[in-house]
Amino acid sequence: MNYLAHLHLADHTHTSPLGNLLGDFVKGPLAGDLSPELRLGIRLHRTIDGFTDNHPEHRAAVASLSPPWRRYGPILIDMLYDHWLSRHWTRFAADPLPAFLARHYRALLTVRPRHPGHLPAGLPLPLRHMAEQGWLESYAEWEGTARALDGIGRRLRRPLPLGEGVRDLSLPHRGEMEQGFLRFYPDLMAFALGEAKRLKREEAG
């Protein structure tokens, strides 16, 4: 999943939003002196990503992409899922999306996380830029999602216009994927809630 979903699931599970976002940046075994809140959020992020990648709806969406985009399918579908989450926000969240994003942006811009092994430079720069530039608002529009993918594509080892992978989708194909997301996301919310409870017990024990 991408940033918006991880923030939403952090709220849904009452776990650390920062920890859930850091799962994309902190790799490998977690140091014992990392704060429990961040440990829990990072571990939850990892299990959410594993559940997502193996869910039949996500796998079907990736498989439905034509070459050469299927190779980058997990990236494309994760971004599209943030798009549909923003479009169907009121189905899954009580707070209006603008207020939700403003709250999390403020928190990210005031936090000063540091760890010599995992976060030697503090908050990862992409998260700071996301909060300063309001990236997540653009995901509500199809072209905004495509532009965000173009930005990701420019950072690949072999840069390419990833946004073309979603611009090329036909309207019927988009509709099928959207319905798949609407079937998938309640499953993910239920999974995340159960995993958060399990991980909290592990961290406490």
C-alpha atoms as a PDB file:
ATOM      1  CA  MET A   1       0.000   0.000   0.000  1.00  0.00           C
ATOM      2  CA  ASN A   2       1.012   3.616  -0.401  1.00  0.00           C
ATOM      3  CA  TYR A   3       1.199   6.582   1.999  1.00  0.00           C
ATOM      4  CA  LEU A   4      -2.492   7.480   2.253  1.00  0.00           C
ATOM      5  CA  ALA A   5      -3.584   3.943   3.050  1.00  0.00           C
ATOM      6  CA  HIS A   6      -0.854   3.491   5.650  1.00  0.00           C
ATOM      7  CA  LEU A   7      -1.886   6.728   7.368  1.00  0.00           C
ATOM      8  CA  HIS A   8      -5.538   5.708   7.331  1.00  0.00           C
ATOM      9  CA  LEU A   9      -4.749   2.251   8.700  1.00  0.00           C
ATOM     10  CA  ALA A  10      -2.605   3.794  11.446  1.00  0.00           C
ATOM     11  CA  ASP A  11      -5.624   5.801  12.586  1.00  0.00           C
ATOM     12  CA  HIS A  12      -7.878   2.766  12.184  1.00  0.00           C
ATOM     13  CA  THR A  13      -5.615   0.612  14.384  1.00  0.00           C
ATOM     14  CA  HIS A  14      -4.573   3.360  16.842  1.00  0.00           C
ATOM     15  CA  THR A  15      -0.901   2.848  16.028  1.00  0.00           C
ATOM     16  CA  SER A  16       1.865   5.314  15.185  1.00  0.00           C
ATOM     17  CA  PRO A  17       1.272   7.114  11.864  1.00  0.00           C
ATOM     18  CA  LEU A  18       4.986   7.869  11.613  1.00  0.00           C
ATOM     19  CA  GLY A  19       5.900   4.263  12.317  1.00  0.00           C
ATOM     20  CA  ASN A  20       3.508   3.047   9.650  1.00  0.00           C
ATOM     21  CA  LEU A  21       5.045   5.439   7.110  1.00  0.00           C
ATOM     22  CA  LEU A  22       8.602   4.526   8.090  1.00  0.00           C
ATOM     23  CA  GLY A  23       8.020   0.959   6.974  1.00  0.00           C
ATOM     24  CA  ASP A  24       9.047   2.077   3.471  1.00  0.00           C
ATOM     25  CA  PHE A  25      12.358   3.455   4.733  1.00  0.00           C
ATOM     26  CA  VAL A  26      13.515   1.277   7.627  1.00  0.00           C
ATOM     27  CA  LYS A  27      14.743  -2.086   6.352  1.00  0.00           C
ATOM     28  CA  GLY A  28      16.042  -5.208   8.013  1.00  0.00           C
ATOM     29  CA  PRO A  29      15.886  -6.247  11.682  1.00  0.00           C
ATOM     30  CA  LEU A  30      14.696  -3.551  14.063  1.00  0.00           C
ATOM     31  CA  ALA A  31      17.071  -2.311  16.749  1.00  0.00           C
ATOM     32  CA  GLY A  32      16.077  -3.049  20.307  1.00  0.00           C
ATOM     33  CA  ASP A  33      16.398   0.596  21.337  1.00  0.00           C
ATOM     34  CA  LEU A  34      13.955   1.839  18.705  1.00  0.00           C
ATOM     35  CA  SER A  35      10.877   3.338  20.371  1.00  0.00           C
ATOM     36  CA  PRO A  36       8.073   0.786  20.900  1.00  0.00           C
ATOM     37  CA  GLU A  37       5.594   2.973  18.985  1.00  0.00           C
ATOM     38  CA  LEU A  38       7.809   3.116  15.918  1.00  0.00           C
ATOM     39  CA  ARG A  39       8.644  -0.588  16.138  1.00  0.00           C
ATOM     40  CA  LEU A  40       4.966  -1.474  16.209  1.00  0.00           C
ATOM     41  CA  GLY A  41       4.114   0.825  13.299  1.00  0.00           C
ATOM     42  CA  ILE A  42       6.956  -0.468  11.129  1.00  0.00           C
ATOM     43  CA  ARG A  43       6.066  -4.086  11.857  1.00  0.00           C
ATOM     44  CA  LEU A  44       2.419  -3.403  11.068  1.00  0.00           C
ATOM     45  CA  HIS A  45       3.411  -1.715   7.797  1.00  0.00           C
ATOM     46  CA  ARG A  46       5.353  -4.812   6.783  1.00  0.00           C
ATOM     47  CA  THR A  47       2.497  -7.194   7.498  1.00  0.00           C
ATOM     48  CA  ILE A  48       0.036  -4.919   5.672  1.00  0.00           C
ATOM     49  CA  ASP A  49       2.262  -4.901   2.598  1.00  0.00           C
ATOM     50  CA  GLY A  50       2.599  -8.680   2.690  1.00  0.00           C
ATOM     51  CA  PHE A  51      -1.170  -9.168   3.029  1.00  0.00           C
ATOM     52  CA  THR A  52      -1.799  -6.733   0.176  1.00  0.00           C
ATOM     53  CA  ASP A  53       0.686  -8.301  -2.236  1.00  0.00           C
ATOM     54  CA  ASN A  54      -0.830 -11.750  -1.686  1.00  0.00           C
ATOM     55  CA  HIS A  55      -4.518 -10.773  -1.734  1.00  0.00           C
ATOM     56  CA  PRO A  56      -6.411 -12.213  -4.756  1.00  0.00           C
ATOM     57  CA  GLU A  57      -7.822  -8.812  -5.735  1.00  0.00           C
ATOM     58  CA  HIS A  58      -4.405  -7.141  -5.738  1.00  0.00           C
ATOM     59  CA  ARG A  59      -2.804 -10.042  -7.609  1.00  0.00           C
ATOM     60  CA  ALA A  60      -5.587  -9.985 -10.201  1.00  0.00           C
ATOM     61  CA  ALA A  61      -5.190  -6.234 -10.701  1.00  0.00           C
ATOM     62  CA  VAL A  62      -1.443  -6.606 -11.268  1.00  0.00           C
ATOM     63  CA  ALA A  63      -1.975  -9.523 -13.652  1.00  0.00           C
ATOM     64  CA  SER A  64      -4.495  -7.518 -15.679  1.00  0.00           C
ATOM     65  CA  LEU A  65      -1.873  -4.942 -16.668  1.00  0.00           C
ATOM     66  CA  SER A  66      -0.349  -5.275 -20.106  1.00  0.00           C
ATOM     67  CA  PRO A  67       3.405  -5.416 -20.757  1.00  0.00           C
ATOM     68  CA  PRO A  68       5.588  -3.533 -20.057  1.00  0.00           C
ATOM     69  CA  TRP A  69       3.570  -2.167 -17.128  1.00  0.00           C
ATOM     70  CA  ARG A  70       2.901  -5.518 -15.464  1.00  0.00           C
ATOM     71  CA  ARG A  71       6.543  -5.573 -14.334  1.00  0.00           C
ATOM     72  CA  TYR A  72       5.814  -2.450 -12.273  1.00  0.00           C
ATOM     73  CA  GLY A  73       2.332  -3.626 -11.337  1.00  0.00           C
ATOM     74  CA  PRO A  74       2.709  -3.546  -7.537  1.00  0.00           C
ATOM     75  CA  ILE A  75       3.799   0.106  -7.676  1.00  0.00           C
ATOM     76  CA  LEU A  76       1.000   1.076 -10.059  1.00  0.00           C
ATOM     77  CA  ILE A  77      -1.734  -0.749  -8.170  1.00  0.00           C
ATOM     78  CA  ASP A  78      -0.627   0.558  -4.768  1.00  0.00           C
ATOM     79  CA  MET A  79      -0.889   4.112  -6.120  1.00  0.00           C
ATOM     80  CA  LEU A  80      -4.254   3.413  -7.719  1.00  0.00           C
ATOM     81  CA  TYR A  81      -5.499   2.029  -4.415  1.00  0.00           C
ATOM     82  CA  ASP A  82      -4.594   5.352  -2.778  1.00  0.00           C
ATOM     83  CA  HIS A  83      -6.514   7.068  -5.583  1.00  0.00           C
ATOM     84  CA  TRP A  84      -9.636   5.009  -4.944  1.00  0.00           C
ATOM     85  CA  LEU A  85      -9.280   5.328  -1.191  1.00  0.00           C
ATOM     86  CA  SER A  86      -9.322   9.106  -1.582  1.00  0.00           C
ATOM     87  CA  ARG A  87     -12.308   8.921  -3.951  1.00  0.00           C
ATOM     88  CA  HIS A  88     -14.274   6.659  -1.578  1.00  0.00           C
ATOM     89  CA  TRP A  89     -12.914   8.184   1.616  1.00  0.00           C
ATOM     90  CA  THR A  90     -16.267   8.656   3.339  1.00  0.00           C
ATOM     91  CA  ARG A  91     -16.934   4.905   3.149  1.00  0.00           C
ATOM     92  CA  PHE A  92     -13.921   4.170   5.321  1.00  0.00           C
ATOM     93  CA  ALA A  93     -13.215   7.205   7.515  1.00  0.00           C
ATOM     94  CA  ALA A  94     -15.200   9.627   9.659  1.00  0.00           C
ATOM     95  CA  ASP A  95     -12.895  12.668   9.395  1.00  0.00           C
ATOM     96  CA  PRO A  96     -13.089  14.670   6.148  1.00  0.00           C
ATOM     97  CA  LEU A  97     -10.034  13.948   4.032  1.00  0.00           C
ATOM     98  CA  PRO A  98      -8.691  17.558   4.023  1.00  0.00           C
ATOM     99  CA  ALA A  99      -8.802  17.718   7.836  1.00  0.00           C
ATOM    100  CA  PHE A 100      -7.228  14.265   8.112  1.00  0.00           C
ATOM    101  CA  LEU A 101      -4.346  15.221   5.826  1.00  0.00           C
ATOM    102  CA  ALA A 102      -3.775  18.598   7.494  1.00  0.00           C
ATOM    103  CA  ARG A 103      -3.519  16.901  10.888  1.00  0.00           C
ATOM    104  CA  HIS A 104      -0.967  14.369   9.695  1.00  0.00           C
ATOM    105  CA  TYR A 105       1.052  16.909   7.733  1.00  0.00           C
ATOM    106  CA  ARG A 106       1.359  19.094  10.848  1.00  0.00           C
ATOM    107  CA  ALA A 107       2.514  16.117  12.899  1.00  0.00           C
ATOM    108  CA  LEU A 108       5.141  15.101  10.336  1.00  0.00           C
ATOM    109  CA  LEU A 109       6.552  18.622  10.104  1.00  0.00           C
ATOM    110  CA  THR A 110       6.946  18.937  13.871  1.00  0.00           C
ATOM    111  CA  VAL A 111       8.302  15.467  14.707  1.00  0.00           C
ATOM    112  CA  ARG A 112      12.076  14.972  15.110  1.00  0.00           C
ATOM    113  CA  PRO A 113      12.658  11.216  14.903  1.00  0.00           C
ATOM    114  CA  ARG A 114      16.268  10.095  15.154  1.00  0.00           C
ATOM    115  CA  HIS A 115      18.007   6.757  15.517  1.00  0.00           C
ATOM    116  CA  PRO A 116      21.690   6.199  14.737  1.00  0.00           C
ATOM    117  CA  GLY A 117      21.040   3.012  12.796  1.00  0.00           C
ATOM    118  CA  HIS A 118      17.596   3.461  11.255  1.00  0.00           C
ATOM    119  CA  LEU A 119      17.091   7.237  11.039  1.00  0.00           C
ATOM    120  CA  PRO A 120      20.524   8.921  11.136  1.00  0.00           C
ATOM    121  CA  ALA A 121      19.215  11.950   9.212  1.00  0.00           C
ATOM    122  CA  GLY A 122      15.872  12.144  11.003  1.00  0.00           C
ATOM    123  CA  LEU A 123      12.613  12.231   9.051  1.00  0.00           C
ATOM    124  CA  PRO A 124      13.168  10.790   5.544  1.00  0.00           C
ATOM    125  CA  LEU A 125      13.149  13.546   2.953  1.00  0.00           C
ATOM    126  CA  PRO A 126      10.252  12.122   0.870  1.00  0.00           C
ATOM    127  CA  LEU A 127       7.980  12.261   3.919  1.00  0.00           C
ATOM    128  CA  ARG A 128       8.969  15.862   4.607  1.00  0.00           C
ATOM    129  CA  HIS A 129       8.338  16.803   0.977  1.00  0.00           C
ATOM    130  CA  MET A 130       4.992  14.982   1.052  1.00  0.00           C
ATOM    131  CA  ALA A 131       3.868  17.075   4.023  1.00  0.00           C
ATOM    132  CA  GLU A 132       5.314  20.372   2.785  1.00  0.00           C
ATOM    133  CA  GLN A 133       3.982  20.044  -0.762  1.00  0.00           C
ATOM    134  CA  GLY A 134       0.679  18.292  -0.034  1.00  0.00           C
ATOM    135  CA  TRP A 135       1.270  15.320  -2.303  1.00  0.00           C
ATOM    136  CA  LEU A 136      -1.657  13.229  -1.122  1.00  0.00           C
ATOM    137  CA  GLU A 137      -4.379  15.692  -2.184  1.00  0.00           C
ATOM    138  CA  SER A 138      -3.428  15.108  -5.823  1.00  0.00           C
ATOM    139  CA  TYR A 139      -4.222  11.399  -5.582  1.00  0.00           C
ATOM    140  CA  ALA A 140      -7.940  12.106  -5.723  1.00  0.00           C
ATOM    141  CA  GLU A 141      -7.622  12.949  -9.437  1.00  0.00           C
ATOM    142  CA  TRP A 142      -6.611  10.381 -12.044  1.00  0.00           C
ATOM    143  CA  GLU A 143      -4.064  12.675 -13.672  1.00  0.00           C
ATOM    144  CA  GLY A 144      -2.673  13.617 -10.262  1.00  0.00           C
ATOM    145  CA  THR A 145      -2.037   9.936  -9.583  1.00  0.00           C
ATOM    146  CA  ALA A 146      -0.383   9.566 -12.988  1.00  0.00           C
ATOM    147  CA  ARG A 147       1.892  12.545 -12.303  1.00  0.00           C
ATOM    148  CA  ALA A 148       2.871  11.063  -8.940  1.00  0.00           C
ATOM    149  CA  LEU A 149       3.786   7.835 -10.722  1.00  0.00           C
ATOM    150  CA  ASP A 150       5.856   9.808 -13.230  1.00  0.00           C
ATOM    151  CA  GLY A 151       7.781  11.196 -10.253  1.00  0.00           C
ATOM    152  CA  ILE A 152       8.423   7.686  -8.947  1.00  0.00           C
ATOM    153  CA  GLY A 153       9.468   6.594 -12.430  1.00  0.00           C
ATOM    154  CA  ARG A 154      12.098   9.315 -12.620  1.00  0.00           C
ATOM    155  CA  ARG A 155      13.761   7.856  -9.515  1.00  0.00           C
ATOM    156  CA  LEU A 156      14.040   4.316 -10.880  1.00  0.00           C
ATOM    157  CA  ARG A 157      17.416   2.919 -11.885  1.00  0.00           C
ATOM    158  CA  ARG A 158      16.231   3.106 -15.468  1.00  0.00           C
ATOM    159  CA  PRO A 159      13.834   6.081 -15.484  1.00  0.00           C
ATOM    160  CA  LEU A 160      10.558   5.725 -17.353  1.00  0.00           C
ATOM    161  CA  PRO A 161       7.174   7.498 -17.419  1.00  0.00           C
ATOM    162  CA  LEU A 162       5.321   5.206 -15.021  1.00  0.00           C
ATOM    163  CA  GLY A 163       2.231   7.397 -15.230  1.00  0.00           C
ATOM    164  CA  GLU A 164       1.615   6.108 -18.755  1.00  0.00           C
ATOM    165  CA  GLY A 165       0.790   2.769 -17.171  1.00  0.00           C
ATOM    166  CA  VAL A 166      -2.407   4.223 -15.720  1.00  0.00           C
ATOM    167  CA  ARG A 167      -3.106   6.745 -18.488  1.00  0.00           C
ATOM    168  CA  ASP A 168      -3.321   3.772 -20.884  1.00  0.00           C
ATOM    169  CA  LEU A 169      -6.070   2.020 -18.901  1.00  0.00           C
ATOM    170  CA  SER A 170      -9.486   1.973 -20.530  1.00  0.00           C
ATOM    171  CA  LEU A 171     -12.513   3.180 -18.590  1.00  0.00           C
ATOM    172  CA  PRO A 172     -13.970  -0.363 -18.305  1.00  0.00           C
ATOM    173  CA  HIS A 173     -10.621  -1.647 -17.035  1.00  0.00           C
ATOM    174  CA  ARG A 174     -10.459   1.160 -14.462  1.00  0.00           C
ATOM    175  CA  GLY A 175     -13.966   0.291 -13.326  1.00  0.00           C
ATOM    176  CA  GLU A 176     -13.105  -3.378 -12.826  1.00  0.00           C
ATOM    177  CA  MET A 177     -10.048  -2.454 -10.786  1.00  0.00           C
ATOM    178  CA  GLU A 178     -12.042   0.015  -8.704  1.00  0.00           C
ATOM    179  CA  GLN A 179     -14.606  -2.645  -7.818  1.00  0.00           C
ATOM    180  CA  GLY A 180     -11.748  -4.957  -6.888  1.00  0.00           C
ATOM    181  CA  PHE A 181     -10.374  -2.301  -4.550  1.00  0.00           C
ATOM    182  CA  LEU A 182     -13.773  -1.876  -2.897  1.00  0.00           C
ATOM    183  CA  ARG A 183     -13.852  -5.626  -2.229  1.00  0.00           C
ATOM    184  CA  PHE A 184     -10.264  -5.682  -1.017  1.00  0.00           C
ATOM    185  CA  TYR A 185     -10.036  -2.700   1.326  1.00  0.00           C
ATOM    186  CA  PRO A 186     -12.508  -3.880   3.997  1.00  0.00           C
ATOM    187  CA  ASP A 187     -10.514  -7.136   4.146  1.00  0.00           C
ATOM    188  CA  LEU A 188      -7.345  -5.110   4.670  1.00  0.00           C
ATOM    189  CA  MET A 189      -8.911  -2.987   7.409  1.00  0.00           C
ATOM    190  CA  ALA A 190     -10.012  -6.106   9.288  1.00  0.00           C
ATOM    191  CA  PHE A 191      -6.594  -7.720   8.843  1.00  0.00           C
ATOM    192  CA  ALA A 192      -4.762  -4.596  10.046  1.00  0.00           C
ATOM    193  CA  LEU A 193      -6.915  -4.374  13.160  1.00  0.00           C
ATOM    194  CA  GLY A 194      -6.202  -7.990  14.079  1.00  0.00           C
ATOM    195  CA  GLU A 195      -2.489  -7.650  13.336  1.00  0.00           C
ATOM    196  CA  ALA A 196      -2.186  -4.498  15.421  1.00  0.00           C
ATOM    197  CA  LYS A 197      -3.679  -6.300  18.403  1.00  0.00           C
ATOM    198  CA  ARG A 198      -1.371  -9.276  17.907  1.00  0.00           C
ATOM    199  CA  LEU A 199       1.732  -7.116  17.543  1.00  0.00           C
ATOM    200  CA  LYS A 200       0.827  -5.030  20.601  1.00  0.00           C
ATOM    201  CA  ARG A 201       0.659  -8.248  22.638  1.00  0.00           C
ATOM    202  CA  GLU A 202       4.044  -9.333  21.281  1.00  0.00           C
ATOM    203  CA  GLU A 203       5.661  -5.970  22.028  1.00  0.00           C
ATOM    204  CA  ALA A 204       4.205  -5.971  25.535  1.00  0.00           C
ATOM    205  CA  GLY A 205       5.327  -9.547  26.208  1.00  0.00           C
END
